[in-house]
Amino acid sequence: MFGRRRQKQQREEEAAREAERRVLFKELAKRPDTVCPFLGLAEARTEYLDGVSDQHRCYAFGDPAELSAEQQQKVCLQRGYGNCPRYLRGVLVIPTEELEALRRPQPAPPPPLPARARPTAPPVAQAPARSGRGQALVTVLAVVLLAVALGGTGYWYLRSQVASSAASLALPAGTNMGAELVSLSAPSADGQQLRATAFIGETEAVPNTTLVYVFDLSGSILRGVGCGDDENADGRSGTPLDCSIAAATALNEQAVANGTVAEVGLVGFANGAVIADLGPADGAQDLVAPGLDDDGNGTPNIVEAMESAFGGLRGSPVGFRVHAEAETESGSTVFSAGITAACQVLEGTTSPNRLVVFLSDGRNRGGEAVSSALPCATAAIFQTFAAGPDAHCEELNELGSMQDVADLTGGTCTPVIDLSQLPEILGAVVAPQLLRLELTVDDGSPIDITGAAAPSLPREGPATIDIDHVIPSLAEGDHEICMTVFGSDAGGPGSVTSCSPVSGEGGRLTSTN
């Protein structure tokens, strides 16, 4: 009884949704061919304004997306909207009959002729049925004749069926990321318009990453303009060290929120290095859960350890004061010391993804070359941050630079000149994000086209972006275009490349089937 009632209710709900969809597409099919059917207002799906408006939204797929004035003017309110990546992705889920209504609204059929005016045809003798090979030949000839009868449009249809250029991969922590080249316009005096799309998903909340924070505690960390308050209660407010603490705290909050980080550790370095004890229990606790709060005061153990960090001028002790106090001497800035200590912490983890966030505001001035300490025995990706106006990712240094540390481990180096931005930048390290874009044509050098993305990059996931970029007009003949999308998640960085063959005349670069 209840099962039948439930099935009836489901059928009625489905019928109601079907009726609503038909009404929607009937309304959209009334639009002129200069207005994209997916264009609507924020408060009214089927309505639009005659010109550019900040009230316009794109309803192609997902949540209604805001549109730039340039996008509306050049795409949404032009006949060329059919080449838009969002339009091409949106039509993939529309039933064929409704899609055809959007593309070419059909006129009402003419009324039937009166009976006496209807022409009659003489009876035609039926040909005997053909067997296998003969029937196949007739079918092929029929297709060819149909192509000729249509003035070549049938041939164009067959020729324009291209393979999908969509490519995707899973980033180290499992986040899905993809890229797809969509279309290339015909050549013009201004070049050829390339349209593409890229996306990044949402990281599944699986705690499979170990994250180690590495602080530079050398003397320069107390000088200059930083950010934050007196984060470590040393009587100095807004120093670069305060900024490192505030930034790492923001990152730890993100690690707790997205559930992908299983355990965290903390290292400080200057002339030597120390590993922070992260718990009150006997023995050193190098790794703990990012949200562990042993004393129940609302501040995780790892953040309490960060807030206990202290720097000092040359010859002064530096380290951490929480739980078991640990210190080393501030004689110089020795990258290899901090790296070796981070590798030591990682020896105690079994997580499949291992990430080190390495912060420094100075140059590598002593110790061993970073290449002698990397990669760690327990392999990990080092994401390095050159924090401050005097810090640089790349420098001529036989001991190795921040960029070298990143390159040796498959990571990236990010320069942060304005330290006030460090908390926001660092807070996104474990979040899935799209970072930048590169384009290659044939065997040419990669071109950075990050600025062609809308919305702009970097962009935290889940997110979809559209790429609209003009390339110089191609010569006649066959070519290959490739776009590489770079992203990262809690497990580290990754990239995916979409490639498509294309003629100099342009055309569609991916299948819409």
PDB file of N, CA and C in Angstrom, residues 99-134:
ATOM      1  N   LEU A  99      16.868  21.054 -27.050  1.00  0.00           N
ATOM      2  CA  LEU A  99      18.044  21.744 -27.546  1.00  0.00           C
ATOM      3  C   LEU A  99      17.794  22.288 -28.943  1.00  0.00           C
ATOM      4  N   GLU A 100      17.191  21.507 -29.801  1.00  0.00           N
ATOM      5  CA  GLU A 100      16.897  21.977 -31.146  1.00  0.00           C
ATOM      6  C   GLU A 100      15.925  23.163 -31.111  1.00  0.00           C
ATOM      7  N   ALA A 101      14.997  23.151 -30.179  1.00  0.00           N
ATOM      8  CA  ALA A 101      14.076  24.276 -30.048  1.00  0.00           C
ATOM      9  C   ALA A 101      14.821  25.557 -29.674  1.00  0.00           C
ATOM     10  N   LEU A 102      15.875  25.408 -28.873  1.00  0.00           N
ATOM     11  CA  LEU A 102      16.668  26.582 -28.499  1.00  0.00           C
ATOM     12  C   LEU A 102      17.487  27.087 -29.680  1.00  0.00           C
ATOM     13  N   ARG A 103      18.062  26.159 -30.432  1.00  0.00           N
ATOM     14  CA  ARG A 103      18.949  26.556 -31.520  1.00  0.00           C
ATOM     15  C   ARG A 103      18.178  27.080 -32.732  1.00  0.00           C
ATOM     16  N   ARG A 104      17.100  26.382 -33.067  1.00  0.00           N
ATOM     17  CA  ARG A 104      16.314  26.764 -34.242  1.00  0.00           C
ATOM     18  C   ARG A 104      14.834  26.558 -33.940  1.00  0.00           C
ATOM     19  N   PRO A 105      14.170  27.557 -33.338  1.00  0.00           N
ATOM     20  CA  PRO A 105      12.736  27.407 -33.063  1.00  0.00           C
ATOM     21  C   PRO A 105      11.996  27.026 -34.347  1.00  0.00           C
ATOM     22  N   GLN A 106      11.199  25.997 -34.258  1.00  0.00           N
ATOM     23  CA  GLN A 106      10.535  25.482 -35.448  1.00  0.00           C
ATOM     24  C   GLN A 106       9.203  26.207 -35.690  1.00  0.00           C
ATOM     25  N   PRO A 107       8.925  26.636 -36.944  1.00  0.00           N
ATOM     26  CA  PRO A 107       7.623  27.247 -37.242  1.00  0.00           C
ATOM     27  C   PRO A 107       6.516  26.198 -37.191  1.00  0.00           C
ATOM     28  N   ALA A 108       5.318  26.685 -37.004  1.00  0.00           N
ATOM     29  CA  ALA A 108       4.185  25.762 -36.991  1.00  0.00           C
ATOM     30  C   ALA A 108       4.021  25.138 -38.372  1.00  0.00           C
ATOM     31  N   PRO A 109       3.647  23.856 -38.471  1.00  0.00           N
ATOM     32  CA  PRO A 109       3.493  23.214 -39.785  1.00  0.00           C
ATOM     33  C   PRO A 109       2.328  23.839 -40.538  1.00  0.00           C
ATOM     34  N   PRO A 110       2.402  23.913 -41.887  1.00  0.00           N
ATOM     35  CA  PRO A 110       1.292  24.484 -42.670  1.00  0.00           C
ATOM     36  C   PRO A 110       0.061  23.589 -42.585  1.00  0.00           C
ATOM     37  N   PRO A 111      -1.146  24.176 -42.776  1.00  0.00           N
ATOM     38  CA  PRO A 111      -2.358  23.354 -42.735  1.00  0.00           C
ATOM     39  C   PRO A 111      -2.380  22.375 -43.909  1.00  0.00           C
ATOM     40  N   PRO A 112      -3.032  21.224 -43.742  1.00  0.00           N
ATOM     41  CA  PRO A 112      -3.070  20.230 -44.839  1.00  0.00           C
ATOM     42  C   PRO A 112      -3.853  20.758 -46.022  1.00  0.00           C
ATOM     43  N   LEU A 113      -3.465  20.301 -47.219  1.00  0.00           N
ATOM     44  CA  LEU A 113      -4.195  20.679 -48.428  1.00  0.00           C
ATOM     45  C   LEU A 113      -5.572  20.034 -48.440  1.00  0.00           C
ATOM     46  N   PRO A 114      -6.554  20.708 -49.079  1.00  0.00           N
ATOM     47  CA  PRO A 114      -7.866  20.043 -49.236  1.00  0.00           C
ATOM     48  C   PRO A 114      -7.701  18.732 -49.993  1.00  0.00           C
ATOM     49  N   ALA A 115      -8.605  17.835 -49.745  1.00  0.00           N
ATOM     50  CA  ALA A 115      -8.495  16.488 -50.310  1.00  0.00           C
ATOM     51  C   ALA A 115      -8.357  16.505 -51.822  1.00  0.00           C
ATOM     52  N   ARG A 116      -9.138  17.412 -52.496  1.00  0.00           N
ATOM     53  CA  ARG A 116      -9.098  17.395 -53.959  1.00  0.00           C
ATOM     54  C   ARG A 116      -7.814  17.990 -54.526  1.00  0.00           C
ATOM     55  N   ALA A 117      -7.090  18.734 -53.701  1.00  0.00           N
ATOM     56  CA  ALA A 117      -5.867  19.367 -54.186  1.00  0.00           C
ATOM     57  C   ALA A 117      -4.629  18.526 -53.922  1.00  0.00           C
ATOM     58  N   ARG A 118      -4.806  17.457 -53.191  1.00  0.00           N
ATOM     59  CA  ARG A 118      -3.636  16.658 -52.851  1.00  0.00           C
ATOM     60  C   ARG A 118      -3.133  15.903 -54.074  1.00  0.00           C
ATOM     61  N   PRO A 119      -1.853  16.049 -54.410  1.00  0.00           N
ATOM     62  CA  PRO A 119      -1.335  15.285 -55.550  1.00  0.00           C
ATOM     63  C   PRO A 119      -1.262  13.813 -55.201  1.00  0.00           C
ATOM     64  N   THR A 120      -1.452  13.022 -56.194  1.00  0.00           N
ATOM     65  CA  THR A 120      -1.343  11.575 -55.976  1.00  0.00           C
ATOM     66  C   THR A 120      -0.144  11.055 -56.743  1.00  0.00           C
ATOM     67  N   ALA A 121       0.472  10.081 -56.206  1.00  0.00           N
ATOM     68  CA  ALA A 121       1.651   9.502 -56.844  1.00  0.00           C
ATOM     69  C   ALA A 121       1.301   8.113 -57.349  1.00  0.00           C
ATOM     70  N   PRO A 122       1.854   7.757 -58.506  1.00  0.00           N
ATOM     71  CA  PRO A 122       1.588   6.405 -59.013  1.00  0.00           C
ATOM     72  C   PRO A 122       2.206   5.381 -58.091  1.00  0.00           C
ATOM     73  N   PRO A 123       1.582   4.226 -58.016  1.00  0.00           N
ATOM     74  CA  PRO A 123       2.154   3.184 -57.159  1.00  0.00           C
ATOM     75  C   PRO A 123       3.542   2.803 -57.638  1.00  0.00           C
ATOM     76  N   VAL A 124       4.390   2.527 -56.689  1.00  0.00           N
ATOM     77  CA  VAL A 124       5.762   2.151 -57.001  1.00  0.00           C
ATOM     78  C   VAL A 124       5.956   0.687 -56.625  1.00  0.00           C
ATOM     79  N   ALA A 125       6.501  -0.045 -57.566  1.00  0.00           N
ATOM     80  CA  ALA A 125       6.744  -1.462 -57.282  1.00  0.00           C
ATOM     81  C   ALA A 125       7.834  -1.576 -56.231  1.00  0.00           C
ATOM     82  N   GLN A 126       7.646  -2.424 -55.249  1.00  0.00           N
ATOM     83  CA  GLN A 126       8.626  -2.611 -54.191  1.00  0.00           C
ATOM     84  C   GLN A 126       9.779  -3.453 -54.690  1.00  0.00           C
ATOM     85  N   ALA A 127      10.980  -2.962 -54.415  1.00  0.00           N
ATOM     86  CA  ALA A 127      12.177  -3.719 -54.806  1.00  0.00           C
ATOM     87  C   ALA A 127      12.374  -4.875 -53.841  1.00  0.00           C
ATOM     88  N   PRO A 128      12.939  -5.953 -54.325  1.00  0.00           N
ATOM     89  CA  PRO A 128      13.203  -7.070 -53.422  1.00  0.00           C
ATOM     90  C   PRO A 128      14.207  -6.658 -52.353  1.00  0.00           C
ATOM     91  N   ALA A 129      14.064  -7.253 -51.185  1.00  0.00           N
ATOM     92  CA  ALA A 129      14.956  -6.929 -50.063  1.00  0.00           C
ATOM     93  C   ALA A 129      16.387  -7.280 -50.416  1.00  0.00           C
ATOM     94  N   ARG A 130      17.326  -6.387 -50.008  1.00  0.00           N
ATOM     95  CA  ARG A 130      18.741  -6.618 -50.278  1.00  0.00           C
ATOM     96  C   ARG A 130      19.389  -7.265 -49.065  1.00  0.00           C
ATOM     97  N   SER A 131      20.369  -8.043 -49.300  1.00  0.00           N
ATOM     98  CA  SER A 131      21.077  -8.688 -48.204  1.00  0.00           C
ATOM     99  C   SER A 131      22.277  -7.839 -47.825  1.00  0.00           C
ATOM    100  N   GLY A 132      22.862  -8.212 -46.685  1.00  0.00           N
ATOM    101  CA  GLY A 132      23.973  -7.561 -46.003  1.00  0.00           C
ATOM    102  C   GLY A 132      24.782  -6.559 -46.798  1.00  0.00           C
ATOM    103  N   ARG A 133      25.689  -7.030 -47.704  1.00  0.00           N
ATOM    104  CA  ARG A 133      26.629  -6.127 -48.354  1.00  0.00           C
ATOM    105  C   ARG A 133      25.905  -5.155 -49.267  1.00  0.00           C
ATOM    106  N   GLY A 134      24.900  -5.622 -50.001  1.00  0.00           N
ATOM    107  CA  GLY A 134      24.170  -4.735 -50.889  1.00  0.00           C
ATOM    108  C   GLY A 134      23.456  -3.640 -50.119  1.00  0.00           C
TER     109      GLY A 134
END
